[in-house]
Tab-separated table of C-alpha atoms and ligand atoms in Angstrom:
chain	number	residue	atom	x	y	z
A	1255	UNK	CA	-18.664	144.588	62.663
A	1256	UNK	CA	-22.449	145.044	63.379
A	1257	UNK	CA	-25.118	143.437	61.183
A	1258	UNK	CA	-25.366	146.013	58.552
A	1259	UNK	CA	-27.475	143.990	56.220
A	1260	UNK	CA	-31.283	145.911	56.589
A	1261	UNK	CA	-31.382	148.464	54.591
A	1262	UNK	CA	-32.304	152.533	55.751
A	1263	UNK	CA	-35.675	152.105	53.214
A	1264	UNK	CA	-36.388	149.090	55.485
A	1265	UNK	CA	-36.288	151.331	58.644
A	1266	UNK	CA	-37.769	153.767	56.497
A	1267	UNK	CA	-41.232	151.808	55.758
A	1268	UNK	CA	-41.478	150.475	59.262
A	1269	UNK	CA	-41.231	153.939	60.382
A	1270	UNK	CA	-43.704	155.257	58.411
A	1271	UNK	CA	-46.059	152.091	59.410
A	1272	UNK	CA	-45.290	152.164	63.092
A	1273	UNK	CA	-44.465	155.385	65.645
A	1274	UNK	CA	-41.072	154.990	67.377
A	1275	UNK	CA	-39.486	154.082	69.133
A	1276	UNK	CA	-39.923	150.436	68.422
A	1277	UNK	CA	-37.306	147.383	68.224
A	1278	UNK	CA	-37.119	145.975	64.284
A	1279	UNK	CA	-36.658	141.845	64.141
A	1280	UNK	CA	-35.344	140.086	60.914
A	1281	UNK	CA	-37.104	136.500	60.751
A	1282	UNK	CA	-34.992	135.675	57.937
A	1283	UNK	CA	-31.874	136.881	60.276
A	1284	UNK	CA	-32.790	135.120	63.070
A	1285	UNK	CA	-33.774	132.257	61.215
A	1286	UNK	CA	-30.387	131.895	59.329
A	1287	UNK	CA	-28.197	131.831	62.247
A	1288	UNK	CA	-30.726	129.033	63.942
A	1289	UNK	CA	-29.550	127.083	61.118
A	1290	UNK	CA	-25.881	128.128	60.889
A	1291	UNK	CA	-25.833	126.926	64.711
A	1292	UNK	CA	-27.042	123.381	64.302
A	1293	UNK	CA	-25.349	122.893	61.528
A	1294	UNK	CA	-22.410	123.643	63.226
A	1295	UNK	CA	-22.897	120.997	65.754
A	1296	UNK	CA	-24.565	118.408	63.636
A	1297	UNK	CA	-21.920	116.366	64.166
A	1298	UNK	CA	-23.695	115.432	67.547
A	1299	UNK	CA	-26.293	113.680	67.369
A	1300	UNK	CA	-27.739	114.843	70.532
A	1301	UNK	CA	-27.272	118.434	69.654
A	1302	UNK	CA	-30.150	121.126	71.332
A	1303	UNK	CA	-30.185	124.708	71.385
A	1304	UNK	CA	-31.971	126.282	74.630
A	1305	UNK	CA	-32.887	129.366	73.368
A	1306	UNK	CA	-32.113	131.953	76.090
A	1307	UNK	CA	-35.655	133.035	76.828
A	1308	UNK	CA	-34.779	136.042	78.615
A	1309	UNK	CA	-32.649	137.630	76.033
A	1310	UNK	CA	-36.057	137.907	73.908
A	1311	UNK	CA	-39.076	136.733	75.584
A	1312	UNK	CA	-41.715	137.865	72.845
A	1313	UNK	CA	-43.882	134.377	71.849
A	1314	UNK	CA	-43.581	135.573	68.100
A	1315	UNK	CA	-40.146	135.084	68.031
A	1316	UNK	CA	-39.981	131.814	70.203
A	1317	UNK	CA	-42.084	130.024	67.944
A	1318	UNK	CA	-39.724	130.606	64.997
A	1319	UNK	CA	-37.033	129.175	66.865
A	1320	UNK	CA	-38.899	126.186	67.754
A	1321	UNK	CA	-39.804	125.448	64.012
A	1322	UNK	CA	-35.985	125.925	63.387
A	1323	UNK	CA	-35.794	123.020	66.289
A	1324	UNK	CA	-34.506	125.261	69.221
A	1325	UNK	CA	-35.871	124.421	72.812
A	1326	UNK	CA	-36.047	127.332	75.431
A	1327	UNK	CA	-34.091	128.486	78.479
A	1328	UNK	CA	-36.542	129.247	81.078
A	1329	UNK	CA	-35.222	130.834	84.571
A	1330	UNK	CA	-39.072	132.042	86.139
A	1331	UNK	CA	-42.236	131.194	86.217
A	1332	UNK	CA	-43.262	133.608	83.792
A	1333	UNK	CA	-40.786	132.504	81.024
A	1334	UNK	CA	-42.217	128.938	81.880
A	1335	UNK	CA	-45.471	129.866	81.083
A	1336	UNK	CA	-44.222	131.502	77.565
A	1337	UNK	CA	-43.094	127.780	76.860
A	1338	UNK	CA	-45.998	125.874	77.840
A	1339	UNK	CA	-47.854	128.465	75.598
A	1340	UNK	CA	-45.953	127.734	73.180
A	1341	UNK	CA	-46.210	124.017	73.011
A	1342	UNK	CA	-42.802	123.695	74.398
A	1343	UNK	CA	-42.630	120.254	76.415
A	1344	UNK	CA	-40.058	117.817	77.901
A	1345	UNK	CA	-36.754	117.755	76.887
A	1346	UNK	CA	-37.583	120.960	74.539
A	1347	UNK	CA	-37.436	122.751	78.051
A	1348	UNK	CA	-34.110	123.521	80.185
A	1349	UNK	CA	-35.032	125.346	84.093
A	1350	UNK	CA	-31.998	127.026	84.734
A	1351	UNK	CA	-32.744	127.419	88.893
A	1352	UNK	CA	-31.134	130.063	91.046
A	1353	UNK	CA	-32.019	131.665	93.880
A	1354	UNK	CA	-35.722	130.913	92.622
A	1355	UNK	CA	-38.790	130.289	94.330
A	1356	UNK	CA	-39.378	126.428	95.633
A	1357	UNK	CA	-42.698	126.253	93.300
A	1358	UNK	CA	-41.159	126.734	90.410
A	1359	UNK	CA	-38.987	123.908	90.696
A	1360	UNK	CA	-42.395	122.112	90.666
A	1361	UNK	CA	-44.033	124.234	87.488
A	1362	UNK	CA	-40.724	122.770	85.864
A	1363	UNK	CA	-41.095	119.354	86.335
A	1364	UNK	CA	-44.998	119.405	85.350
A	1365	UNK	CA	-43.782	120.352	82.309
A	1366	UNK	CA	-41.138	117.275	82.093
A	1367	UNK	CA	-38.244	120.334	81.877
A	1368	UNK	CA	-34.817	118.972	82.321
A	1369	UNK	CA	-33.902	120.893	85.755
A	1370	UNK	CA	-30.398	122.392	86.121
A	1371	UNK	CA	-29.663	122.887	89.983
A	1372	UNK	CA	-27.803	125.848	90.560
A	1373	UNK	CA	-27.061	124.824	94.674
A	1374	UNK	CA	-25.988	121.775	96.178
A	1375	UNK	CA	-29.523	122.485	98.744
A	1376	UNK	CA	-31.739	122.515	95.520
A	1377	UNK	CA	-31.530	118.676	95.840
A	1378	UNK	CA	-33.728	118.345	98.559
A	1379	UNK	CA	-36.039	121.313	97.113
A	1380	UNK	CA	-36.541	119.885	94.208
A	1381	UNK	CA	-37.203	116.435	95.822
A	1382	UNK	CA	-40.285	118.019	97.833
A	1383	UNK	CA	-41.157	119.967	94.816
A	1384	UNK	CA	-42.111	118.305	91.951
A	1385	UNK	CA	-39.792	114.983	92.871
A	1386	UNK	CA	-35.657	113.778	91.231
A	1387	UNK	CA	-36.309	113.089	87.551
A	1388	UNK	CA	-33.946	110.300	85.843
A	1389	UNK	CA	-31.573	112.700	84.131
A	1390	UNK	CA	-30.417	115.877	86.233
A	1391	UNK	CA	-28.485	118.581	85.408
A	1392	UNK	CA	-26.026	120.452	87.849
A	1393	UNK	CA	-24.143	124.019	87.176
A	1394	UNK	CA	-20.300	123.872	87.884
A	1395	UNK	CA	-18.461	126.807	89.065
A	1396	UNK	CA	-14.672	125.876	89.210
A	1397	UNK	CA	-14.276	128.963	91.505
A	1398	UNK	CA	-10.895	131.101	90.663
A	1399	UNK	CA	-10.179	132.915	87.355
A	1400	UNK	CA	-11.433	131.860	83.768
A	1401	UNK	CA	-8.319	131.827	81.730
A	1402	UNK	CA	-8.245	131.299	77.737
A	1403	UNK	CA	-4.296	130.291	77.279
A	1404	UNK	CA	-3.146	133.597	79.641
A	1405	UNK	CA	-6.229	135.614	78.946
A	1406	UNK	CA	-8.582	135.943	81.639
A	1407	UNK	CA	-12.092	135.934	80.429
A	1408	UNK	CA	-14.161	136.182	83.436
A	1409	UNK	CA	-14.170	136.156	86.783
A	1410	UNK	CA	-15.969	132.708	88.666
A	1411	UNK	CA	-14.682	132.826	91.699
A	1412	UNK	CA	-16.767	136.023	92.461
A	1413	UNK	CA	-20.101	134.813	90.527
A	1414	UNK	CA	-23.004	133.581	92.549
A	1415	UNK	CA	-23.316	130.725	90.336
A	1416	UNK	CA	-22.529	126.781	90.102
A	1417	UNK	CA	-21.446	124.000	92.727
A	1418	UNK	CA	-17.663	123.845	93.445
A	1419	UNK	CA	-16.529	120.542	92.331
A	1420	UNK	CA	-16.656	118.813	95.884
A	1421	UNK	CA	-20.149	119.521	96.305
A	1422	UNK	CA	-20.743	118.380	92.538
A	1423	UNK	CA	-19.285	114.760	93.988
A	1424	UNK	CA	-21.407	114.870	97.201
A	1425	UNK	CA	-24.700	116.458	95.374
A	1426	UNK	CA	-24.570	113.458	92.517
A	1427	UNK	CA	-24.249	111.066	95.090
A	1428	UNK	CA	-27.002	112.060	96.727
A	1429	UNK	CA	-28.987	112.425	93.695
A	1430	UNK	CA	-28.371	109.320	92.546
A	1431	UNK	CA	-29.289	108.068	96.196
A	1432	UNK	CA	-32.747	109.365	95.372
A	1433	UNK	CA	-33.427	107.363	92.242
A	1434	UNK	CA	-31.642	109.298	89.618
A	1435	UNK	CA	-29.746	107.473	87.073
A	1436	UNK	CA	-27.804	109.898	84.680
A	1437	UNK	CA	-26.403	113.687	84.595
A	1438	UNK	CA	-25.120	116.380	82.542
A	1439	UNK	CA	-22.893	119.469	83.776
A	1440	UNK	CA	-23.608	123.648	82.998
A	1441	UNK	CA	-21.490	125.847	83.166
A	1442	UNK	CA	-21.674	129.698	82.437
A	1443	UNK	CA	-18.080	131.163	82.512
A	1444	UNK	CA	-17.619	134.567	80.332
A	1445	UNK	CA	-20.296	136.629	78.810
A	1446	UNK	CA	-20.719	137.916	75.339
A	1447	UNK	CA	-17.074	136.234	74.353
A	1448	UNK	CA	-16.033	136.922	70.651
A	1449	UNK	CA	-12.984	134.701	70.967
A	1450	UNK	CA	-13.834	131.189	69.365
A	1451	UNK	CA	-11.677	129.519	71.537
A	1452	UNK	CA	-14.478	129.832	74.513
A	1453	UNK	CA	-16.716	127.243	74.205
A	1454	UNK	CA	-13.784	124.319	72.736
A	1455	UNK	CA	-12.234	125.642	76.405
A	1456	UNK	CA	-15.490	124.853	78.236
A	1457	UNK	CA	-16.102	121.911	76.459
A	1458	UNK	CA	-12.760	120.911	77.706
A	1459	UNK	CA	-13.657	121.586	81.224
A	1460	UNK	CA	-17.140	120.227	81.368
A	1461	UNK	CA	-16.415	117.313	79.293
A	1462	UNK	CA	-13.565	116.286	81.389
A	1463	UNK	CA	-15.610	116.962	84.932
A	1464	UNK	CA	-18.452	114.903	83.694
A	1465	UNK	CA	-16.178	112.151	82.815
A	1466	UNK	CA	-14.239	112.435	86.252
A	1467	UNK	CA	-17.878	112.709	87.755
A	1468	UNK	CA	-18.958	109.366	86.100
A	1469	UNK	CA	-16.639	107.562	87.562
A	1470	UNK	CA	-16.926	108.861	90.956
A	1471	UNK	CA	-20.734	108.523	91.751
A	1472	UNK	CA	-21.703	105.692	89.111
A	1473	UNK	CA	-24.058	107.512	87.713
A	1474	UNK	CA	-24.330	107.776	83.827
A	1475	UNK	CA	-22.780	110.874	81.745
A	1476	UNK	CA	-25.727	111.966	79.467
A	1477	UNK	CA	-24.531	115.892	78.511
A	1478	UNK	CA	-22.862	119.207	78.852
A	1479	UNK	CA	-24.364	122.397	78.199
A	1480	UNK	CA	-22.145	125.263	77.200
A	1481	UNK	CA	-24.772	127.327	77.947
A	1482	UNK	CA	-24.496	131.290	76.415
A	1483	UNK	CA	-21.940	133.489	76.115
A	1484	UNK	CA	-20.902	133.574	72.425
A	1485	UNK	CA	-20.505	137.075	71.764
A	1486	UNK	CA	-21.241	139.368	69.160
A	1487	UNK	CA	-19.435	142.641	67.704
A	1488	UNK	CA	-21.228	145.680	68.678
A	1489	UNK	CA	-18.029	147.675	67.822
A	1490	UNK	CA	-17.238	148.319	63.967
A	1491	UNK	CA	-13.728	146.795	64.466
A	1492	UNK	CA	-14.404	143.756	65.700
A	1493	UNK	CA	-14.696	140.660	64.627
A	1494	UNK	CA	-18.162	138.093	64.730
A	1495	UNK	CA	-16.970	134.444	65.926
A	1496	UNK	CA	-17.289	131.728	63.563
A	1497	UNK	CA	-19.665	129.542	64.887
A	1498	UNK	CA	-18.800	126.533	62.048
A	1499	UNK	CA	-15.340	126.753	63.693
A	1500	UNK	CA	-16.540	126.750	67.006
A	1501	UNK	CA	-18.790	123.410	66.234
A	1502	UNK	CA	-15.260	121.541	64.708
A	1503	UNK	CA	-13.196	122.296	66.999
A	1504	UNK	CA	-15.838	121.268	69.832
A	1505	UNK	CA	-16.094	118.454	68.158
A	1506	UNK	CA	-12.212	117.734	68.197
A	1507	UNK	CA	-12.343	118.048	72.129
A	1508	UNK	CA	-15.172	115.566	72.488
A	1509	UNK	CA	-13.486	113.007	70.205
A	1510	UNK	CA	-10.530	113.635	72.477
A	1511	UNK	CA	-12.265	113.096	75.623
A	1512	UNK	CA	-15.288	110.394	74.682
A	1513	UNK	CA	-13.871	108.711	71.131
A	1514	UNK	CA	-17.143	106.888	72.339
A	1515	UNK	CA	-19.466	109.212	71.745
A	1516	UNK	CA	-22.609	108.647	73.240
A	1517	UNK	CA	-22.875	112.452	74.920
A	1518	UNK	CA	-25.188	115.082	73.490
A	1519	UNK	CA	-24.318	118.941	73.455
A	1520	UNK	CA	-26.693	121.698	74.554
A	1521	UNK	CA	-26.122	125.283	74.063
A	1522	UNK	CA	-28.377	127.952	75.685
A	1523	UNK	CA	-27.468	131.255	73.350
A	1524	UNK	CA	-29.646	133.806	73.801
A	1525	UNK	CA	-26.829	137.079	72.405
A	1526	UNK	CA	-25.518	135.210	69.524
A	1527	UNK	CA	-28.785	134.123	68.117
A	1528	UNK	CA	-31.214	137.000	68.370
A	1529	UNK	CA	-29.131	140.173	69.296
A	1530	UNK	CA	-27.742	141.286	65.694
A	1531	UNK	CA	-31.180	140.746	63.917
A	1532	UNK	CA	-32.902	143.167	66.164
A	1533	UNK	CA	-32.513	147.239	66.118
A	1534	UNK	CA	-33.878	149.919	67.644
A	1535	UNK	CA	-35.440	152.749	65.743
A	1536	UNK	CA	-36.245	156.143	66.995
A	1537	UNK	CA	-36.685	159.638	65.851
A	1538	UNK	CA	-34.273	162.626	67.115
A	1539	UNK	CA	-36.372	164.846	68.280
A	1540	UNK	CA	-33.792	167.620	70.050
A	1541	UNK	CA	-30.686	169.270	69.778
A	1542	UNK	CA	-28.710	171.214	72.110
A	1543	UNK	CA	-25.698	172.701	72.484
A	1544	UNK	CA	-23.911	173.837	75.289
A	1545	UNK	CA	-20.477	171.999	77.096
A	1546	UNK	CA	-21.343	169.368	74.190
A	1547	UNK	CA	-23.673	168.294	70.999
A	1548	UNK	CA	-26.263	166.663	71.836
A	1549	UNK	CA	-29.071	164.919	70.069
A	1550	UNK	CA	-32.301	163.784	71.790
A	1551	UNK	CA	-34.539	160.588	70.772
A	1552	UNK	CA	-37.469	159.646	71.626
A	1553	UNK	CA	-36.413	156.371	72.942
A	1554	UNK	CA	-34.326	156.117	76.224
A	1555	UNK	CA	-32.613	153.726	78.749
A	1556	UNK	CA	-36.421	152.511	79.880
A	1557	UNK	CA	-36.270	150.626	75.833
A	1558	UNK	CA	-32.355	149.843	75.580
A	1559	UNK	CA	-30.324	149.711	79.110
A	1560	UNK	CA	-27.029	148.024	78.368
A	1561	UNK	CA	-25.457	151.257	77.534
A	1562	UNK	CA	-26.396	152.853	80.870
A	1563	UNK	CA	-26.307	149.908	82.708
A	1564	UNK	CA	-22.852	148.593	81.526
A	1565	UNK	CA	-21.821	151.820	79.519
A	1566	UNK	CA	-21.960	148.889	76.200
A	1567	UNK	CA	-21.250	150.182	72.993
A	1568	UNK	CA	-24.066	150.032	70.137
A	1569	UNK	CA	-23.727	151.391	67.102
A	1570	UNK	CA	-25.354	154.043	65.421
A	1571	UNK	CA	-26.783	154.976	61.794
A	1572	UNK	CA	-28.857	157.912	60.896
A	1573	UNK	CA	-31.266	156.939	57.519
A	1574	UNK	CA	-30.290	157.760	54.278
A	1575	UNK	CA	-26.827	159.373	56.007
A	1576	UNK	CA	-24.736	155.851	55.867
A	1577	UNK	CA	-22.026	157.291	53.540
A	1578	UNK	CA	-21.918	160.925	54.784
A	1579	UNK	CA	-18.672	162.103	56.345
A	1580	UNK	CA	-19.036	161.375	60.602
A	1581	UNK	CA	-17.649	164.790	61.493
A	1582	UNK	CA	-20.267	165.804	63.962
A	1583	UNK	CA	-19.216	164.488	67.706
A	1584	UNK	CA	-22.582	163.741	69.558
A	1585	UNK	CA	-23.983	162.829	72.854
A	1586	UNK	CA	-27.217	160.634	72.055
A	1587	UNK	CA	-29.254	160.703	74.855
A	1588	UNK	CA	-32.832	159.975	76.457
A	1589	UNK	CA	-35.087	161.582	78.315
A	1590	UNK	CA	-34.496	160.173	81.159
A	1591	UNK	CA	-33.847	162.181	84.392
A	1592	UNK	CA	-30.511	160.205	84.967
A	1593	UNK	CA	-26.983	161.420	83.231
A	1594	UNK	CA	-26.193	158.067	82.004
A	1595	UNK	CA	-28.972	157.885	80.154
A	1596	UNK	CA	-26.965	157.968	76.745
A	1597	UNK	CA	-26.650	155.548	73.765
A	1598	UNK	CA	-23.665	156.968	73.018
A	1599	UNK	CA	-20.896	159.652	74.458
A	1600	UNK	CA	-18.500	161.632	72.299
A	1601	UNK	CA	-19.648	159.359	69.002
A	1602	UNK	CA	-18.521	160.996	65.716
A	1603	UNK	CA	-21.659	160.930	63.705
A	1604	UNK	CA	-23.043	162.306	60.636
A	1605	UNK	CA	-24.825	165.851	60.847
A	1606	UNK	CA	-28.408	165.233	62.355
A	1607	UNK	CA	-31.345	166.680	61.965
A	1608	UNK	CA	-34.661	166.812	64.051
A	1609	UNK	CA	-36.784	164.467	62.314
A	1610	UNK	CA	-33.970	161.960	61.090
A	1611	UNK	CA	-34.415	158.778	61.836
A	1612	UNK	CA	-31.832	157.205	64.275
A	1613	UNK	CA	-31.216	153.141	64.062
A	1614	UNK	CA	-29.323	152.027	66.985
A	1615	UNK	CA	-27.753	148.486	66.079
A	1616	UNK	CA	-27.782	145.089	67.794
A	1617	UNK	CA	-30.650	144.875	69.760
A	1618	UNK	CA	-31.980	141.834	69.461
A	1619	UNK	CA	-30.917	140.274	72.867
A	1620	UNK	CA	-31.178	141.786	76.155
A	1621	UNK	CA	-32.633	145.120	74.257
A	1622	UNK	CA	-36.578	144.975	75.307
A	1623	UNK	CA	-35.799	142.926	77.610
A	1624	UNK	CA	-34.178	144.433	79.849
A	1625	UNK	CA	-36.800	147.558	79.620
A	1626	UNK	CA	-37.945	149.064	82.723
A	1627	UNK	CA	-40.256	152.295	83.811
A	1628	UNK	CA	-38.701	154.797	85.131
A	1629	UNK	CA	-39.780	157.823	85.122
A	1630	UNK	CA	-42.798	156.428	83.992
A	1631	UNK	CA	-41.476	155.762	80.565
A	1632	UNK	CA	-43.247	153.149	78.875
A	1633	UNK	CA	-42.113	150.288	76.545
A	1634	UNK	CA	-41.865	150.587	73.249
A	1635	UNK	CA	-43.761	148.112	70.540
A	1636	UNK	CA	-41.725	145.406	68.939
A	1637	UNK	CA	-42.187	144.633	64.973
A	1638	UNK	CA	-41.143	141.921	62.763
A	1639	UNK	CA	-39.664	142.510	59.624
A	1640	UNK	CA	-41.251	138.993	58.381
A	1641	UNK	CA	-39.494	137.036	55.581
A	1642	UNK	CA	-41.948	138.248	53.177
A	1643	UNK	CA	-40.541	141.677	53.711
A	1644	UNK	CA	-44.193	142.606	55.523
A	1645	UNK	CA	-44.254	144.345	59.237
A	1646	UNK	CA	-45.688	142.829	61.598
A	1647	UNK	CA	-46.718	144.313	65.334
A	1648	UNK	CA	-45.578	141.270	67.341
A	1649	UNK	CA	-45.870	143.746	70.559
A	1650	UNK	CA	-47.470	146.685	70.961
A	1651	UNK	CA	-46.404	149.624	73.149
A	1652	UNK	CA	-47.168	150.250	76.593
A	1653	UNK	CA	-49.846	152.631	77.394
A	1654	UNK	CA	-50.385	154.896	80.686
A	1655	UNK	CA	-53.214	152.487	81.359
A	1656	UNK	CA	-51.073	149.715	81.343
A	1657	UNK	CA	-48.274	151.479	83.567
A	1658	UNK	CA	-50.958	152.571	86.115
A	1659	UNK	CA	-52.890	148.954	85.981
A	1660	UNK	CA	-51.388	147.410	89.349
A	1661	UNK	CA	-51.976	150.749	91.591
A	1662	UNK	CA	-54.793	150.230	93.841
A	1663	UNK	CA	-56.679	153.287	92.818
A	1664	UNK	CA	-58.857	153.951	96.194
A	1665	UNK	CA	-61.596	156.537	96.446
A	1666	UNK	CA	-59.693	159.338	96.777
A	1667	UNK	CA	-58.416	159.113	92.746
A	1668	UNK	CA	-61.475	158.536	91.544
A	1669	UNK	CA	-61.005	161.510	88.998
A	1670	UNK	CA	-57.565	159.622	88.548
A	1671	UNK	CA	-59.628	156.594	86.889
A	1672	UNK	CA	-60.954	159.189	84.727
A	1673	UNK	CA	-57.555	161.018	83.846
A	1674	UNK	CA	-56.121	157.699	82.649
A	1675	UNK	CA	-59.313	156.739	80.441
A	1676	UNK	CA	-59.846	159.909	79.028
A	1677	UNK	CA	-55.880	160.396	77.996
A	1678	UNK	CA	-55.977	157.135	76.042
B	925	PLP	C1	-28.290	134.724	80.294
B	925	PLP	C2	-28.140	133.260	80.181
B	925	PLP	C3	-27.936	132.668	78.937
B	925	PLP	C4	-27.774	133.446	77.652
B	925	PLP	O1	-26.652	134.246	77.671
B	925	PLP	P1	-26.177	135.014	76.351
B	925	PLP	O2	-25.044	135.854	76.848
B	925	PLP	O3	-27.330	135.812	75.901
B	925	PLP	O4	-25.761	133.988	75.362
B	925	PLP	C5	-27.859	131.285	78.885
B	925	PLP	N1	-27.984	130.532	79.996
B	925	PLP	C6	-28.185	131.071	81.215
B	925	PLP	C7	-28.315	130.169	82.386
B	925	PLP	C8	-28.252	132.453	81.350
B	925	PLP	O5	-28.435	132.980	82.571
């Protein structure tokens, strides 16, 4: 089930300290599963969690995660710079390329970041841009269907992601042609996966490739990364993986394939580790009735796409309503000029009222994030619920100034200049 653990007087306070909508962050949350996650793979001694920058790329947050001794998943320049601003360095640093520009490649390597090439051409990129470090890492795609025992989990065949395994063979060679000396394998192959058999599965795969790999180019096995994907349960019904299990039985595969030891682990979760300590709080502020019930918040898809975008479940609570009877069927919606702008469709809900606070759960990863302007909607603030039990603004919310900043605002608006100073 969703993390049900803040309290509505906790909602409450920040609400009465800060206007919604804003997205609520639990330090002591996110702090605790930091923990719970390298515990569960101390066993390794070269154990590192990349923190998935873009599930939650506020610096306030990233610095917690570094003093819990998480590194950071970078994928643009822009998340790069969040690192080096942070102090992040070296092998604290994972690039995860795609179809990126060439001078990023370079920004990475200034910063010593341990590059993970998503194309067999990003060799020769990232030779003339910023140069082959020692230690590379390359994404795998094994192309086909991603099966758990009969289950199929996901889809790689049809992701734009990874090196098959020929060019793997070819691309090592190569890199090891160009001075490097050791590798490690990615691979990224079913998102948001509740089913604790997914990363022992990957493990299996990526353990055994780099293994194979070894052998065939000569160059030295140094680490997989299992990258995200651990899931967590928006729905009531479901069940949150066991990440202590997970670590064990990880551990059993590796002893299986390297009784040696001698390879370190990475894990880049950006879902698992932020997205349950993170909500959403808004105000309804409408009601209507007409085909349906629906209730109107001041928050929409511009602060918290995944429902629209993937029609994802997250739950809902109304303050001070947890134990009252859900016997009111509701559309929750935005105001965005778009139907599928709803958080959720036909949800049985308490009675609400204009003026109730509404806490949408579990958005803590790819919440804020994921925020956009349409309709000239602006971004929300963000606020930590510190482990003090203080608020603090970490973020504050957009303004019309800040949406209309990049226009070039020519003679003819002058009065527009105006307009935007005058409303703030
Ligand atoms: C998005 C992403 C992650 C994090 O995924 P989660 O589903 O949030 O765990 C990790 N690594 C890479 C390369 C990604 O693109």
């Amino acid at each position: 089930m969703p993390n049900f653990s803040c309290p509505d007087t906790v909602f409450e306070q920040a609400a009465q300290q800060f206007s919604t909508p804003f997205h609520l962050y639990s330090e002591k949350g996110i702090r605790e599963r930091a923990r719970l996650l390298n515990q569960a793979f101390s066993w390794c001694k070269d154990y590192k969690e990349y923190f998935a920058v873009k599930a939650l790329p506020n610096p306030s947050i990233l610095r917690i995660l570094k003093e819990e001794g998480c590194g950071v998943d970078c994928s643009s320049e822009t998340e790069l710079m969040l690192a080096q601003g942070l102090g992040f360095s070296g092998n604290e640093i994972m690039f995860s390329a795609n179809a990126m520009p060439n001078d990023e490649f370079t920004y990475a390597r200034k910063l010593g970041a341990t590059v993970n090439l998503d194309d067999i051409t990003h060799i020769d990129i990232l030779k003339s841009h910023g140069g082959i470090p020692e230690c590379v890492c390359c994404r795998y795609n094994p192309g086909g269907s991603f099966k758990i025992g009969t289950f199929v989990m996901g889809n790689p065949g049809e992701a734009k992601y990874g090196f098959t395994y020929e060019q793997l063979r070819e691309g090592l060679k190569k890199l090891k042609e160009y001075g490097a000396t050791s590798f490690g394998l990615h691979a990224f192959l079913s998102s948001n996966t509740i089913d604790n058999a997914y990363y022992p599965t990957l493990a299996r795969i990526l353990l055994s490739c780099l293994k194979d790999l070894a052998n065939e180019t000569g160059l030295t096995p140094a680490f997989v990364n299992l990258s995200g994907g651990i899931g967590i349960p928006y729905q009531p019904q479901q069940e949150a993986p066991d990440v202590m299990k997970i670590g064990a039985e990880v551990q059993r595969v590796y002893n299986d394939i390297f009784p040696e030891g001698g390879i370190g682990i990475k894990t880049e979760l950006g879902r698992w580790m932020t997205g349950p300590e993170g909500w959403l709080v808004t105000h309804a502020i409408h009601h209507k009735d007409t085909y349906r019930h629906y209730i109107g918040l001041d928050a929409c898809a511009a602060n918290l796409m995944r429902p629209a975008m993937y029609g994802a479940y997250h739950h809902i609570t109304v303050c001070g309503k947890r134990n009252a009877p859900c016997d009111h069927i509701y559309d929750v919606t935005g105001s965005l000029c778009e139907n599928n702008d709803k958080f959720a469709v036909e949800r049985p809900l308490p009675e609400i009222q204009e003026g109730d606070i509404v806490v949408i759960h579990d958005t803590g990863a790819h919440g804020y994030s994921m925020g956009y302007n349409y309709n000239g909607r602006l971004r929300s603030s963000e606020v930590l619920w510190t482990e003090n039990g203080d608020f603090r603004l970490i973020r504050r919310a957009e303004t019309p100034k800040d949406y209309f900043s990049t226009l070039d605002i020519d003679e003819f608006y002058t009065d527009f200049q105006q307009i935007v100073e005058n409303h703030a």
